[in-house]
Amino acid sequence: MRVMLADDAILFREGLARILTEMGFDVTGRCGDGDTLVRMVHGDPPDVAVLDLRMPPGFADEGIEAARAVRAAAPSVGLMVLSQYVEVHHALRLMTDFDGGVGYLLKDRVSDLHVFGAELRKVAAGGTVIDPDLVVRLVARRREDDPLGRLTERERAVLALMARGHSNTAIATDLYLAVKTVEAHVTSIFAKLDLAPGEREHRRVLAVLRFLRA
């Protein structure tokens, strides 16, 4: 498999090139910035390009911009972006802007050579690779941003029965609660889902819709 590398840290770049060569990869080009990588890809597209996220001149998101240019020049090239830290917003751009054949890994993952080699092949074949630390961050962010995550288990049970069309009285019967307790739960659900006071039945419908879309 043919690989090109772009990383301004020369020790990391040359070390990775040597390791990949020893693993049986054909390293056909290496450079320290995105523009040079794009020119190399134009001349002789590899199977996969490995790019640092932050490269000259701005050390911001040059890796993603270079990845976009590489994909425009050679749509079949896999793109593996490496980063020193988990940067969720950049990773999300990568995963949403490209249709497969992409990966986002922390540089520390490269130390597991067997796994890294398999992930490069996966990306080259059109698959997607996401760093485990990024998955943890995304799950945590979703929990924080999801209003349903604010509900207690009891409130979720009440909302689930609301979604089945149960009245407060029917919910009270099913959950062995007093009607007043159910009403208190319903009021709490409205507040946690940021449903402003208004016609009660209208808020009930909106709460159910949010539950069904989750």
PDB file of C-alpha atoms in Angstrom:
ATOM      1  CA  MET A   1       0.000   0.000   0.000  1.00  0.00           C
ATOM      2  CA  ARG A   2       1.308   3.430  -1.000  1.00  0.00           C
ATOM      3  CA  VAL A   3       1.437   6.160   1.677  1.00  0.00           C
ATOM      4  CA  MET A   4       2.351   9.852   1.745  1.00  0.00           C
ATOM      5  CA  LEU A   5       3.176  11.752   4.951  1.00  0.00           C
ATOM      6  CA  ALA A   6       2.817  15.430   5.854  1.00  0.00           C
ATOM      7  CA  ASP A   7       4.043  16.574   9.278  1.00  0.00           C
ATOM      8  CA  ASP A   8       6.233  19.559  10.147  1.00  0.00           C
ATOM      9  CA  ALA A   9       7.845  17.659  13.044  1.00  0.00           C
ATOM     10  CA  ILE A  10      10.710  16.088  11.139  1.00  0.00           C
ATOM     11  CA  LEU A  11      11.607  13.514  13.786  1.00  0.00           C
ATOM     12  CA  PHE A  12       8.034  12.251  13.983  1.00  0.00           C
ATOM     13  CA  ARG A  13       7.661  12.278  10.186  1.00  0.00           C
ATOM     14  CA  GLU A  14      10.901  10.435   9.458  1.00  0.00           C
ATOM     15  CA  GLY A  15      10.334   8.003  12.309  1.00  0.00           C
ATOM     16  CA  LEU A  16       6.850   7.206  11.056  1.00  0.00           C
ATOM     17  CA  ALA A  17       8.150   6.777   7.507  1.00  0.00           C
ATOM     18  CA  ARG A  18      10.737   4.277   8.707  1.00  0.00           C
ATOM     19  CA  ILE A  19       8.213   2.362  10.799  1.00  0.00           C
ATOM     20  CA  LEU A  20       5.689   2.166   7.963  1.00  0.00           C
ATOM     21  CA  THR A  21       8.371   0.967   5.574  1.00  0.00           C
ATOM     22  CA  GLU A  22       9.361  -1.785   8.004  1.00  0.00           C
ATOM     23  CA  MET A  23       5.674  -2.760   8.215  1.00  0.00           C
ATOM     24  CA  GLY A  24       5.506  -3.246   4.468  1.00  0.00           C
ATOM     25  CA  PHE A  25       4.005   0.085   3.399  1.00  0.00           C
ATOM     26  CA  ASP A  26       5.491   1.935   0.428  1.00  0.00           C
ATOM     27  CA  VAL A  27       6.150   5.517   1.588  1.00  0.00           C
ATOM     28  CA  THR A  28       6.143   7.388  -1.728  1.00  0.00           C
ATOM     29  CA  GLY A  29       6.412  10.937  -0.379  1.00  0.00           C
ATOM     30  CA  ARG A  30       6.974  12.936   2.779  1.00  0.00           C
ATOM     31  CA  CYS A  31       6.861  16.653   3.502  1.00  0.00           C
ATOM     32  CA  GLY A  32       6.282  19.254   6.206  1.00  0.00           C
ATOM     33  CA  ASP A  33       3.257  21.188   4.972  1.00  0.00           C
ATOM     34  CA  GLY A  34      -0.096  20.745   3.302  1.00  0.00           C
ATOM     35  CA  ASP A  35       0.644  22.604   0.062  1.00  0.00           C
ATOM     36  CA  THR A  36       3.590  20.359  -0.714  1.00  0.00           C
ATOM     37  CA  LEU A  37       1.488  17.289   0.031  1.00  0.00           C
ATOM     38  CA  VAL A  38      -1.207  18.425  -2.383  1.00  0.00           C
ATOM     39  CA  ARG A  39       1.401  18.915  -5.120  1.00  0.00           C
ATOM     40  CA  MET A  40       2.797  15.431  -4.496  1.00  0.00           C
ATOM     41  CA  VAL A  41      -0.675  13.915  -4.641  1.00  0.00           C
ATOM     42  CA  HIS A  42      -1.355  15.665  -7.949  1.00  0.00           C
ATOM     43  CA  GLY A  43       1.761  14.074  -9.396  1.00  0.00           C
ATOM     44  CA  ASP A  44       1.376  10.561  -8.025  1.00  0.00           C
ATOM     45  CA  PRO A  45      -1.693   9.812  -5.844  1.00  0.00           C
ATOM     46  CA  PRO A  46      -1.077   7.353  -2.976  1.00  0.00           C
ATOM     47  CA  ASP A  47      -3.593   4.981  -1.436  1.00  0.00           C
ATOM     48  CA  VAL A  48      -3.655   6.985   1.787  1.00  0.00           C
ATOM     49  CA  ALA A  49      -2.238  10.297   3.014  1.00  0.00           C
ATOM     50  CA  VAL A  50      -1.272  10.791   6.670  1.00  0.00           C
ATOM     51  CA  LEU A  51      -1.475  14.447   7.731  1.00  0.00           C
ATOM     52  CA  ASP A  52      -0.774  16.384  10.892  1.00  0.00           C
ATOM     53  CA  LEU A  53      -3.771  18.522  11.893  1.00  0.00           C
ATOM     54  CA  ARG A  54      -1.693  21.608  12.697  1.00  0.00           C
ATOM     55  CA  MET A  55       0.987  22.516  10.165  1.00  0.00           C
ATOM     56  CA  PRO A  56       2.666  25.660   8.784  1.00  0.00           C
ATOM     57  CA  PRO A  57       1.973  28.425   8.196  1.00  0.00           C
ATOM     58  CA  GLY A  58      -0.726  29.006  10.817  1.00  0.00           C
ATOM     59  CA  PHE A  59      -0.639  25.797  12.885  1.00  0.00           C
ATOM     60  CA  ALA A  60      -4.445  25.823  13.045  1.00  0.00           C
ATOM     61  CA  ASP A  61      -6.447  23.526  10.760  1.00  0.00           C
ATOM     62  CA  GLU A  62      -4.072  23.235   7.800  1.00  0.00           C
ATOM     63  CA  GLY A  63      -4.355  19.451   7.907  1.00  0.00           C
ATOM     64  CA  ILE A  64      -8.083  19.524   7.225  1.00  0.00           C
ATOM     65  CA  GLU A  65      -7.705  22.120   4.478  1.00  0.00           C
ATOM     66  CA  ALA A  66      -4.981  20.017   2.881  1.00  0.00           C
ATOM     67  CA  ALA A  67      -7.165  16.931   3.218  1.00  0.00           C
ATOM     68  CA  ARG A  68      -9.944  18.744   1.370  1.00  0.00           C
ATOM     69  CA  ALA A  69      -7.543  19.698  -1.437  1.00  0.00           C
ATOM     70  CA  VAL A  70      -6.183  16.146  -1.621  1.00  0.00           C
ATOM     71  CA  ARG A  71      -9.666  14.695  -1.895  1.00  0.00           C
ATOM     72  CA  ALA A  72     -10.537  17.202  -4.641  1.00  0.00           C
ATOM     73  CA  ALA A  73      -7.410  16.244  -6.574  1.00  0.00           C
ATOM     74  CA  ALA A  74      -7.694  12.499  -6.024  1.00  0.00           C
ATOM     75  CA  PRO A  75     -11.118  11.378  -4.684  1.00  0.00           C
ATOM     76  CA  SER A  76      -9.978   7.821  -3.962  1.00  0.00           C
ATOM     77  CA  VAL A  77      -7.145   8.771  -1.582  1.00  0.00           C
ATOM     78  CA  GLY A  78      -7.754   7.836   2.042  1.00  0.00           C
ATOM     79  CA  LEU A  79      -7.097  10.564   4.618  1.00  0.00           C
ATOM     80  CA  MET A  80      -5.682   9.921   8.088  1.00  0.00           C
ATOM     81  CA  VAL A  81      -5.393  13.072  10.201  1.00  0.00           C
ATOM     82  CA  LEU A  82      -3.217  12.919  13.305  1.00  0.00           C
ATOM     83  CA  SER A  83      -3.398  15.339  16.217  1.00  0.00           C
ATOM     84  CA  GLN A  84      -1.488  15.932  19.432  1.00  0.00           C
ATOM     85  CA  TYR A  85      -4.752  16.506  21.312  1.00  0.00           C
ATOM     86  CA  VAL A  86      -8.420  15.623  20.905  1.00  0.00           C
ATOM     87  CA  GLU A  87      -9.996  18.645  19.225  1.00  0.00           C
ATOM     88  CA  VAL A  88     -13.670  17.821  18.879  1.00  0.00           C
ATOM     89  CA  HIS A  89     -14.668  20.663  16.544  1.00  0.00           C
ATOM     90  CA  HIS A  90     -11.927  19.814  14.042  1.00  0.00           C
ATOM     91  CA  ALA A  91     -12.704  16.110  14.235  1.00  0.00           C
ATOM     92  CA  LEU A  92     -16.388  16.751  13.606  1.00  0.00           C
ATOM     93  CA  ARG A  93     -15.504  18.828  10.540  1.00  0.00           C
ATOM     94  CA  LEU A  94     -13.457  15.962   9.214  1.00  0.00           C
ATOM     95  CA  MET A  95     -16.189  13.412   9.803  1.00  0.00           C
ATOM     96  CA  THR A  96     -18.960  15.548   8.332  1.00  0.00           C
ATOM     97  CA  ASP A  97     -17.128  17.152   5.406  1.00  0.00           C
ATOM     98  CA  PHE A  98     -15.829  13.911   3.905  1.00  0.00           C
ATOM     99  CA  ASP A  99     -17.797  10.917   2.707  1.00  0.00           C
ATOM    100  CA  GLY A 100     -15.785   7.994   4.076  1.00  0.00           C
ATOM    101  CA  GLY A 101     -12.136   7.128   3.723  1.00  0.00           C
ATOM    102  CA  VAL A 102     -11.113   9.323   6.652  1.00  0.00           C
ATOM    103  CA  GLY A 103      -9.598   8.879  10.079  1.00  0.00           C
ATOM    104  CA  TYR A 104      -8.804  11.020  13.115  1.00  0.00           C
ATOM    105  CA  LEU A 105      -6.318   9.702  15.642  1.00  0.00           C
ATOM    106  CA  LEU A 106      -4.158  11.008  18.436  1.00  0.00           C
ATOM    107  CA  LYS A 107      -0.463  10.691  17.655  1.00  0.00           C
ATOM    108  CA  ASP A 108      -0.070   8.505  20.726  1.00  0.00           C
ATOM    109  CA  ARG A 109      -2.084   5.801  18.940  1.00  0.00           C
ATOM    110  CA  VAL A 110       0.709   5.392  16.404  1.00  0.00           C
ATOM    111  CA  SER A 111       2.723   3.592  19.101  1.00  0.00           C
ATOM    112  CA  ASP A 112       0.460   0.542  18.652  1.00  0.00           C
ATOM    113  CA  LEU A 113       1.899  -0.316  15.252  1.00  0.00           C
ATOM    114  CA  HIS A 114      -0.286  -3.329  14.499  1.00  0.00           C
ATOM    115  CA  VAL A 115      -3.476  -1.381  15.172  1.00  0.00           C
ATOM    116  CA  PHE A 116      -2.266   1.710  13.332  1.00  0.00           C
ATOM    117  CA  GLY A 117      -1.380  -0.308  10.254  1.00  0.00           C
ATOM    118  CA  ALA A 118      -4.823  -1.911  10.240  1.00  0.00           C
ATOM    119  CA  GLU A 119      -6.480   1.484  10.615  1.00  0.00           C
ATOM    120  CA  LEU A 120      -4.513   2.911   7.689  1.00  0.00           C
ATOM    121  CA  ARG A 121      -5.697   0.040   5.522  1.00  0.00           C
ATOM    122  CA  LYS A 122      -9.263   0.581   6.684  1.00  0.00           C
ATOM    123  CA  VAL A 123      -9.152   4.262   5.728  1.00  0.00           C
ATOM    124  CA  ALA A 124      -7.555   3.453   2.370  1.00  0.00           C
ATOM    125  CA  ALA A 125     -10.425   1.029   1.718  1.00  0.00           C
ATOM    126  CA  GLY A 126     -13.009   3.772   2.308  1.00  0.00           C
ATOM    127  CA  GLY A 127     -13.727   3.155   5.986  1.00  0.00           C
ATOM    128  CA  THR A 128     -13.790   5.592   8.885  1.00  0.00           C
ATOM    129  CA  VAL A 129     -11.534   5.546  11.960  1.00  0.00           C
ATOM    130  CA  ILE A 130     -12.256   7.623  15.064  1.00  0.00           C
ATOM    131  CA  ASP A 131      -9.973   7.934  18.058  1.00  0.00           C
ATOM    132  CA  PRO A 132     -11.490   6.300  21.179  1.00  0.00           C
ATOM    133  CA  ASP A 133     -10.878   9.470  23.212  1.00  0.00           C
ATOM    134  CA  LEU A 134     -12.921  11.434  20.688  1.00  0.00           C
ATOM    135  CA  VAL A 135     -15.806   8.980  21.039  1.00  0.00           C
ATOM    136  CA  VAL A 136     -15.779   9.511  24.816  1.00  0.00           C
ATOM    137  CA  ARG A 137     -15.831  13.303  24.356  1.00  0.00           C
ATOM    138  CA  LEU A 138     -18.688  13.136  21.844  1.00  0.00           C
ATOM    139  CA  VAL A 139     -20.800  10.906  24.071  1.00  0.00           C
ATOM    140  CA  ALA A 140     -20.225  13.254  27.015  1.00  0.00           C
ATOM    141  CA  ARG A 141     -21.093  16.286  24.894  1.00  0.00           C
ATOM    142  CA  ARG A 142     -24.290  14.631  23.661  1.00  0.00           C
ATOM    143  CA  ARG A 143     -25.355  13.909  27.227  1.00  0.00           C
ATOM    144  CA  GLU A 144     -24.687  17.497  28.208  1.00  0.00           C
ATOM    145  CA  ASP A 145     -26.511  18.965  25.222  1.00  0.00           C
ATOM    146  CA  ASP A 146     -29.463  16.552  25.166  1.00  0.00           C
ATOM    147  CA  PRO A 147     -32.378  17.909  27.237  1.00  0.00           C
ATOM    148  CA  LEU A 148     -33.688  14.364  27.684  1.00  0.00           C
ATOM    149  CA  GLY A 149     -30.503  13.606  29.561  1.00  0.00           C
ATOM    150  CA  ARG A 150     -31.707  15.941  32.317  1.00  0.00           C
ATOM    151  CA  LEU A 151     -34.716  13.755  33.091  1.00  0.00           C
ATOM    152  CA  THR A 152     -34.747  11.317  35.976  1.00  0.00           C
ATOM    153  CA  GLU A 153     -35.579   7.669  35.368  1.00  0.00           C
ATOM    154  CA  ARG A 154     -39.081   8.251  36.774  1.00  0.00           C
ATOM    155  CA  GLU A 155     -39.615  11.267  34.532  1.00  0.00           C
ATOM    156  CA  ARG A 156     -38.515   9.225  31.525  1.00  0.00           C
ATOM    157  CA  ALA A 157     -41.045   6.548  32.469  1.00  0.00           C
ATOM    158  CA  VAL A 158     -43.777   9.181  32.710  1.00  0.00           C
ATOM    159  CA  LEU A 159     -42.793  10.647  29.353  1.00  0.00           C
ATOM    160  CA  ALA A 160     -42.744   7.204  27.732  1.00  0.00           C
ATOM    161  CA  LEU A 161     -46.338   6.629  28.861  1.00  0.00           C
ATOM    162  CA  MET A 162     -47.286  10.105  27.653  1.00  0.00           C
ATOM    163  CA  ALA A 163     -45.920   9.062  24.253  1.00  0.00           C
ATOM    164  CA  ARG A 164     -48.316   6.103  24.323  1.00  0.00           C
ATOM    165  CA  GLY A 165     -51.211   8.512  24.785  1.00  0.00           C
ATOM    166  CA  HIS A 166     -51.783   7.916  28.487  1.00  0.00           C
ATOM    167  CA  SER A 167     -53.515  10.570  30.551  1.00  0.00           C
ATOM    168  CA  ASN A 168     -52.097  11.581  33.919  1.00  0.00           C
ATOM    169  CA  THR A 169     -54.642   9.344  35.620  1.00  0.00           C
ATOM    170  CA  ALA A 170     -53.636   6.360  33.476  1.00  0.00           C
ATOM    171  CA  ILE A 171     -49.962   7.054  34.114  1.00  0.00           C
ATOM    172  CA  ALA A 172     -50.642   7.185  37.854  1.00  0.00           C
ATOM    173  CA  THR A 173     -52.335   3.799  37.664  1.00  0.00           C
ATOM    174  CA  ASP A 174     -49.551   2.169  35.630  1.00  0.00           C
ATOM    175  CA  LEU A 175     -46.747   3.525  37.834  1.00  0.00           C
ATOM    176  CA  TYR A 176     -48.617   3.185  41.138  1.00  0.00           C
ATOM    177  CA  LEU A 177     -48.349   6.910  41.826  1.00  0.00           C
ATOM    178  CA  ALA A 178     -50.746   9.572  43.015  1.00  0.00           C
ATOM    179  CA  VAL A 179     -52.161  11.751  40.251  1.00  0.00           C
ATOM    180  CA  LYS A 180     -50.676  14.820  41.945  1.00  0.00           C
ATOM    181  CA  THR A 181     -47.251  13.163  41.849  1.00  0.00           C
ATOM    182  CA  VAL A 182     -47.622  12.496  38.122  1.00  0.00           C
ATOM    183  CA  GLU A 183     -48.651  16.116  37.556  1.00  0.00           C
ATOM    184  CA  ALA A 184     -45.524  17.228  39.402  1.00  0.00           C
ATOM    185  CA  HIS A 185     -43.397  14.987  37.175  1.00  0.00           C
ATOM    186  CA  VAL A 186     -45.074  16.364  34.046  1.00  0.00           C
ATOM    187  CA  THR A 187     -44.412  19.940  35.166  1.00  0.00           C
ATOM    188  CA  SER A 188     -40.771  19.035  35.826  1.00  0.00           C
ATOM    189  CA  ILE A 189     -40.481  17.426  32.369  1.00  0.00           C
ATOM    190  CA  PHE A 190     -41.780  20.597  30.705  1.00  0.00           C
ATOM    191  CA  ALA A 191     -39.254  22.692  32.598  1.00  0.00           C
ATOM    192  CA  LYS A 192     -36.280  20.432  31.836  1.00  0.00           C
ATOM    193  CA  LEU A 193     -37.196  20.299  28.138  1.00  0.00           C
ATOM    194  CA  ASP A 194     -37.369  24.099  28.053  1.00  0.00           C
ATOM    195  CA  LEU A 195     -41.033  24.102  27.049  1.00  0.00           C
ATOM    196  CA  ALA A 196     -42.384  27.507  27.956  1.00  0.00           C
ATOM    197  CA  PRO A 197     -45.723  27.831  29.806  1.00  0.00           C
ATOM    198  CA  GLY A 198     -48.718  27.922  27.511  1.00  0.00           C
ATOM    199  CA  GLU A 199     -51.502  25.603  26.544  1.00  0.00           C
ATOM    200  CA  ARG A 200     -50.824  22.465  28.579  1.00  0.00           C
ATOM    201  CA  GLU A 201     -51.795  19.956  25.899  1.00  0.00           C
ATOM    202  CA  HIS A 202     -49.577  21.730  23.360  1.00  0.00           C
ATOM    203  CA  ARG A 203     -46.555  21.342  25.639  1.00  0.00           C
ATOM    204  CA  ARG A 204     -47.498  17.722  26.141  1.00  0.00           C
ATOM    205  CA  VAL A 205     -47.344  17.094  22.398  1.00  0.00           C
ATOM    206  CA  LEU A 206     -43.994  18.857  22.085  1.00  0.00           C
ATOM    207  CA  ALA A 207     -42.535  16.805  24.932  1.00  0.00           C
ATOM    208  CA  VAL A 208     -43.664  13.598  23.285  1.00  0.00           C
ATOM    209  CA  LEU A 209     -42.201  14.640  19.948  1.00  0.00           C
ATOM    210  CA  ARG A 210     -38.807  15.235  21.543  1.00  0.00           C
ATOM    211  CA  PHE A 211     -38.964  11.854  23.196  1.00  0.00           C
ATOM    212  CA  LEU A 212     -39.806  10.076  19.931  1.00  0.00           C
ATOM    213  CA  ARG A 213     -36.962  11.808  18.068  1.00  0.00           C
ATOM    214  CA  ALA A 214     -34.343  10.839  20.633  1.00  0.00           C
TER     215      ALA A 214
END
